[in-house]
């Protein structure tokens, strides 16, 4: 964070947290981005991950709170888990048309309130949402195949 204090103007520039920036870069390395939607991630001209496409940060703290991974394909879950465990304040995640596997380790995201799994194309551990620890406020499942027994369990 850099602050300027002057007679006419006081301003602070909040930038992303370095450990969260590194976590996003690790996450990107485990994804296939056919449409180059994550091309700004790691761009030398833009070091502040809060300004990267598909990333949203808290304006006061610089913590990553929103992540949009729609239309990308996961190829390495281990990278994804390490990344999520480092982005502790993440509260919104869009996985629309996400391809790959979502494991129950996603439960590590203690602040996750919004999850979009519309058009999800992969495997999913249904225990993630049926767990008493699930704290989601909004869950979007458009065109998501759900087993009746699982739906009745939540």
PDB file of C-alpha atoms in Angstrom:
ATOM      1  CA  UNK A   1       0.000   0.000   0.000  1.00  0.00           C
ATOM      2  CA  UNK A   2       1.312   3.429  -0.905  1.00  0.00           C
ATOM      3  CA  UNK A   3      -0.164   6.590   0.578  1.00  0.00           C
ATOM      4  CA  UNK A   4       0.194  10.225  -0.379  1.00  0.00           C
ATOM      5  CA  UNK A   5      -0.808  12.861   2.117  1.00  0.00           C
ATOM      6  CA  UNK A   6      -0.933  16.442   0.969  1.00  0.00           C
ATOM      7  CA  UNK A   7      -2.610  19.740   1.640  1.00  0.00           C
ATOM      8  CA  UNK A   8      -5.274  19.277  -1.027  1.00  0.00           C
ATOM      9  CA  UNK A   9      -5.353  15.547  -1.480  1.00  0.00           C
ATOM     10  CA  UNK A  10      -4.990  12.435   0.623  1.00  0.00           C
ATOM     11  CA  UNK A  11      -4.889   9.134  -1.214  1.00  0.00           C
ATOM     12  CA  UNK A  12      -3.845   5.579  -0.633  1.00  0.00           C
ATOM     13  CA  UNK A  13      -3.331   2.985  -3.315  1.00  0.00           C
ATOM     14  CA  UNK A  14      -4.276  -0.474  -2.101  1.00  0.00           C
ATOM     15  CA  UNK A  15      -2.627  -3.258  -4.083  1.00  0.00           C
ATOM     16  CA  UNK A  16      -3.169  -6.982  -3.924  1.00  0.00           C
ATOM     17  CA  UNK A  17      -1.557  -9.115  -1.252  1.00  0.00           C
ATOM     18  CA  UNK A  18       1.677 -10.627  -2.616  1.00  0.00           C
ATOM     19  CA  UNK A  19       0.940 -14.144  -1.305  1.00  0.00           C
ATOM     20  CA  UNK A  20      -2.488 -14.066  -2.976  1.00  0.00           C
ATOM     21  CA  UNK A  21      -0.931 -12.851  -6.229  1.00  0.00           C
ATOM     22  CA  UNK A  22       1.458 -15.810  -6.147  1.00  0.00           C
ATOM     23  CA  UNK A  23      -1.467 -18.142  -5.384  1.00  0.00           C
ATOM     24  CA  UNK A  24      -3.327 -16.853  -8.457  1.00  0.00           C
ATOM     25  CA  UNK A  25      -0.259 -17.439 -10.623  1.00  0.00           C
ATOM     26  CA  UNK A  26       0.026 -20.983  -9.237  1.00  0.00           C
ATOM     27  CA  UNK A  27      -3.665 -21.511  -9.938  1.00  0.00           C
ATOM     28  CA  UNK A  28      -3.259 -20.257 -13.513  1.00  0.00           C
ATOM     29  CA  UNK A  29      -0.451 -22.739 -14.121  1.00  0.00           C
ATOM     30  CA  UNK A  30      -2.937 -25.574 -13.477  1.00  0.00           C
ATOM     31  CA  UNK A  31      -5.597 -24.285 -15.876  1.00  0.00           C
ATOM     32  CA  UNK A  32      -6.161 -24.426 -19.621  1.00  0.00           C
ATOM     33  CA  UNK A  33      -7.285 -21.012 -20.810  1.00  0.00           C
ATOM     34  CA  UNK A  34      -8.201 -21.564 -24.466  1.00  0.00           C
ATOM     35  CA  UNK A  35      -9.851 -18.151 -24.777  1.00  0.00           C
ATOM     36  CA  UNK A  36      -6.944 -16.253 -23.127  1.00  0.00           C
ATOM     37  CA  UNK A  37      -9.268 -14.806 -20.512  1.00  0.00           C
ATOM     38  CA  UNK A  38      -6.532 -14.937 -17.884  1.00  0.00           C
ATOM     39  CA  UNK A  39      -3.886 -13.337 -20.105  1.00  0.00           C
ATOM     40  CA  UNK A  40      -3.524 -10.344 -17.773  1.00  0.00           C
ATOM     41  CA  UNK A  41      -2.506 -12.645 -14.909  1.00  0.00           C
ATOM     42  CA  UNK A  42       1.239 -12.240 -14.481  1.00  0.00           C
ATOM     43  CA  UNK A  43       1.536  -9.516 -17.116  1.00  0.00           C
ATOM     44  CA  UNK A  44       4.717  -7.570 -16.387  1.00  0.00           C
ATOM     45  CA  UNK A  45       2.950  -4.285 -17.146  1.00  0.00           C
ATOM     46  CA  UNK A  46       0.274  -4.933 -14.524  1.00  0.00           C
ATOM     47  CA  UNK A  47       1.748  -6.281 -11.310  1.00  0.00           C
ATOM     48  CA  UNK A  48      -1.328  -5.517  -9.199  1.00  0.00           C
ATOM     49  CA  UNK A  49      -3.490  -8.651  -9.294  1.00  0.00           C
ATOM     50  CA  UNK A  50      -6.501  -6.572  -8.211  1.00  0.00           C
ATOM     51  CA  UNK A  51      -6.473  -5.132 -11.736  1.00  0.00           C
ATOM     52  CA  UNK A  52      -6.292  -8.512 -13.466  1.00  0.00           C
ATOM     53  CA  UNK A  53      -9.307  -9.692 -15.417  1.00  0.00           C
ATOM     54  CA  UNK A  54     -11.688 -11.958 -13.507  1.00  0.00           C
ATOM     55  CA  UNK A  55     -10.216 -11.029 -10.109  1.00  0.00           C
ATOM     56  CA  UNK A  56     -11.916  -8.762  -7.589  1.00  0.00           C
ATOM     57  CA  UNK A  57     -10.308  -7.373  -4.448  1.00  0.00           C
ATOM     58  CA  UNK A  58     -11.494  -5.708  -1.285  1.00  0.00           C
ATOM     59  CA  UNK A  59     -10.873  -1.992  -1.846  1.00  0.00           C
ATOM     60  CA  UNK A  60      -9.704  -1.441   1.725  1.00  0.00           C
ATOM     61  CA  UNK A  61      -7.445  -4.435   2.301  1.00  0.00           C
ATOM     62  CA  UNK A  62      -6.358  -5.627  -1.151  1.00  0.00           C
ATOM     63  CA  UNK A  63      -7.435  -9.206  -0.379  1.00  0.00           C
ATOM     64  CA  UNK A  64      -8.857 -11.213  -3.287  1.00  0.00           C
ATOM     65  CA  UNK A  65     -12.575 -11.707  -2.653  1.00  0.00           C
ATOM     66  CA  UNK A  66     -13.934 -12.591  -6.117  1.00  0.00           C
ATOM     67  CA  UNK A  67     -12.687 -15.047  -8.712  1.00  0.00           C
ATOM     68  CA  UNK A  68     -14.262 -15.801 -12.090  1.00  0.00           C
ATOM     69  CA  UNK A  69     -13.005 -19.040 -13.653  1.00  0.00           C
ATOM     70  CA  UNK A  70     -15.832 -19.641 -16.105  1.00  0.00           C
ATOM     71  CA  UNK A  71     -14.867 -21.254 -19.391  1.00  0.00           C
ATOM     72  CA  UNK A  72     -11.479 -22.479 -18.200  1.00  0.00           C
ATOM     73  CA  UNK A  73     -10.485 -26.095 -17.645  1.00  0.00           C
ATOM     74  CA  UNK A  74      -8.648 -27.383 -14.592  1.00  0.00           C
ATOM     75  CA  UNK A  75      -5.765 -29.677 -15.373  1.00  0.00           C
ATOM     76  CA  UNK A  76      -4.021 -29.821 -11.999  1.00  0.00           C
ATOM     77  CA  UNK A  77      -6.207 -29.968  -8.872  1.00  0.00           C
ATOM     78  CA  UNK A  78      -3.188 -29.802  -6.536  1.00  0.00           C
ATOM     79  CA  UNK A  79      -2.296 -26.328  -7.820  1.00  0.00           C
ATOM     80  CA  UNK A  80      -5.898 -25.285  -7.417  1.00  0.00           C
ATOM     81  CA  UNK A  81      -6.104 -26.480  -3.817  1.00  0.00           C
ATOM     82  CA  UNK A  82      -2.861 -24.764  -2.826  1.00  0.00           C
ATOM     83  CA  UNK A  83      -4.126 -21.562  -4.414  1.00  0.00           C
ATOM     84  CA  UNK A  84      -7.520 -21.653  -2.722  1.00  0.00           C
ATOM     85  CA  UNK A  85      -6.001 -22.286   0.682  1.00  0.00           C
ATOM     86  CA  UNK A  86      -3.904 -19.129   0.228  1.00  0.00           C
ATOM     87  CA  UNK A  87      -6.830 -16.911  -0.783  1.00  0.00           C
ATOM     88  CA  UNK A  88      -8.652 -17.091   2.515  1.00  0.00           C
ATOM     89  CA  UNK A  89     -11.112 -14.209   2.086  1.00  0.00           C
ATOM     90  CA  UNK A  90     -12.518 -15.375  -1.261  1.00  0.00           C
ATOM     91  CA  UNK A  91     -16.297 -15.053  -1.046  1.00  0.00           C
ATOM     92  CA  UNK A  92     -17.469 -15.209  -4.683  1.00  0.00           C
ATOM     93  CA  UNK A  93     -16.479 -17.807  -7.254  1.00  0.00           C
ATOM     94  CA  UNK A  94     -17.881 -18.343 -10.729  1.00  0.00           C
ATOM     95  CA  UNK A  95     -17.170 -21.782 -12.189  1.00  0.00           C
ATOM     96  CA  UNK A  96     -19.713 -21.588 -15.040  1.00  0.00           C
ATOM     97  CA  UNK A  97     -18.773 -24.104 -17.747  1.00  0.00           C
ATOM     98  CA  UNK A  98     -15.749 -25.071 -15.667  1.00  0.00           C
ATOM     99  CA  UNK A  99     -14.325 -28.401 -16.710  1.00  0.00           C
ATOM    100  CA  UNK A 100     -12.548 -30.660 -14.298  1.00  0.00           C
ATOM    101  CA  UNK A 101     -12.998 -32.004 -10.820  1.00  0.00           C
ATOM    102  CA  UNK A 102     -14.126 -30.121  -7.743  1.00  0.00           C
ATOM    103  CA  UNK A 103     -13.109 -31.868  -4.554  1.00  0.00           C
ATOM    104  CA  UNK A 104     -14.394 -31.390  -1.039  1.00  0.00           C
ATOM    105  CA  UNK A 105     -11.197 -29.521  -0.197  1.00  0.00           C
ATOM    106  CA  UNK A 106     -13.014 -26.501  -1.598  1.00  0.00           C
ATOM    107  CA  UNK A 107     -14.512 -26.401   1.917  1.00  0.00           C
ATOM    108  CA  UNK A 108     -11.282 -24.680   2.949  1.00  0.00           C
ATOM    109  CA  UNK A 109     -12.822 -21.496   1.555  1.00  0.00           C
ATOM    110  CA  UNK A 110     -14.412 -20.505   4.855  1.00  0.00           C
ATOM    111  CA  UNK A 111     -15.745 -17.189   3.499  1.00  0.00           C
ATOM    112  CA  UNK A 112     -17.262 -18.500   0.251  1.00  0.00           C
ATOM    113  CA  UNK A 113     -20.836 -17.185   0.047  1.00  0.00           C
ATOM    114  CA  UNK A 114     -21.555 -17.238  -3.717  1.00  0.00           C
ATOM    115  CA  UNK A 115     -20.805 -20.168  -6.010  1.00  0.00           C
ATOM    116  CA  UNK A 116     -21.917 -20.508  -9.626  1.00  0.00           C
ATOM    117  CA  UNK A 117     -21.702 -24.037 -11.039  1.00  0.00           C
ATOM    118  CA  UNK A 118     -23.989 -23.416 -14.026  1.00  0.00           C
ATOM    119  CA  UNK A 119     -23.176 -25.600 -17.033  1.00  0.00           C
ATOM    120  CA  UNK A 120     -20.520 -27.336 -14.939  1.00  0.00           C
ATOM    121  CA  UNK A 121     -18.781 -30.026 -16.971  1.00  0.00           C
ATOM    122  CA  UNK A 122     -16.821 -32.278 -14.687  1.00  0.00           C
ATOM    123  CA  UNK A 123     -16.978 -34.306 -11.507  1.00  0.00           C
ATOM    124  CA  UNK A 124     -18.192 -32.929  -8.218  1.00  0.00           C
ATOM    125  CA  UNK A 125     -18.060 -34.138  -4.634  1.00  0.00           C
ATOM    126  CA  UNK A 126     -21.657 -33.560  -3.549  1.00  0.00           C
ATOM    127  CA  UNK A 127     -20.589 -33.723   0.110  1.00  0.00           C
ATOM    128  CA  UNK A 128     -19.225 -30.227  -0.412  1.00  0.00           C
ATOM    129  CA  UNK A 129     -22.690 -28.689  -0.449  1.00  0.00           C
ATOM    130  CA  UNK A 130     -24.462 -31.164   1.833  1.00  0.00           C
ATOM    131  CA  UNK A 131     -21.972 -30.577   4.626  1.00  0.00           C
ATOM    132  CA  UNK A 132     -23.155 -28.814   7.782  1.00  0.00           C
ATOM    133  CA  UNK A 133     -20.106 -26.573   7.328  1.00  0.00           C
ATOM    134  CA  UNK A 134     -21.415 -25.215   4.015  1.00  0.00           C
ATOM    135  CA  UNK A 135     -21.971 -21.488   4.423  1.00  0.00           C
ATOM    136  CA  UNK A 136     -23.072 -20.597   0.908  1.00  0.00           C
ATOM    137  CA  UNK A 137     -25.765 -17.951   0.629  1.00  0.00           C
ATOM    138  CA  UNK A 138     -26.210 -18.241  -3.141  1.00  0.00           C
ATOM    139  CA  UNK A 139     -25.687 -21.325  -5.274  1.00  0.00           C
ATOM    140  CA  UNK A 140     -26.392 -21.324  -9.005  1.00  0.00           C
ATOM    141  CA  UNK A 141     -26.866 -24.695 -10.689  1.00  0.00           C
ATOM    142  CA  UNK A 142     -28.404 -23.918 -14.111  1.00  0.00           C
ATOM    143  CA  UNK A 143     -28.029 -26.956 -16.398  1.00  0.00           C
ATOM    144  CA  UNK A 144     -26.215 -28.858 -13.660  1.00  0.00           C
ATOM    145  CA  UNK A 145     -27.139 -32.547 -13.366  1.00  0.00           C
ATOM    146  CA  UNK A 146     -28.178 -33.253  -9.799  1.00  0.00           C
ATOM    147  CA  UNK A 147     -29.008 -36.616  -8.313  1.00  0.00           C
ATOM    148  CA  UNK A 148     -32.382 -36.610  -6.549  1.00  0.00           C
ATOM    149  CA  UNK A 149     -30.994 -38.288  -3.402  1.00  0.00           C
ATOM    150  CA  UNK A 150     -28.340 -35.617  -3.076  1.00  0.00           C
ATOM    151  CA  UNK A 151     -30.855 -32.820  -3.563  1.00  0.00           C
ATOM    152  CA  UNK A 152     -33.033 -34.246  -0.798  1.00  0.00           C
ATOM    153  CA  UNK A 153     -30.048 -34.379   1.556  1.00  0.00           C
ATOM    154  CA  UNK A 154     -29.546 -30.602   1.628  1.00  0.00           C
TER     155      UNK A 154
END
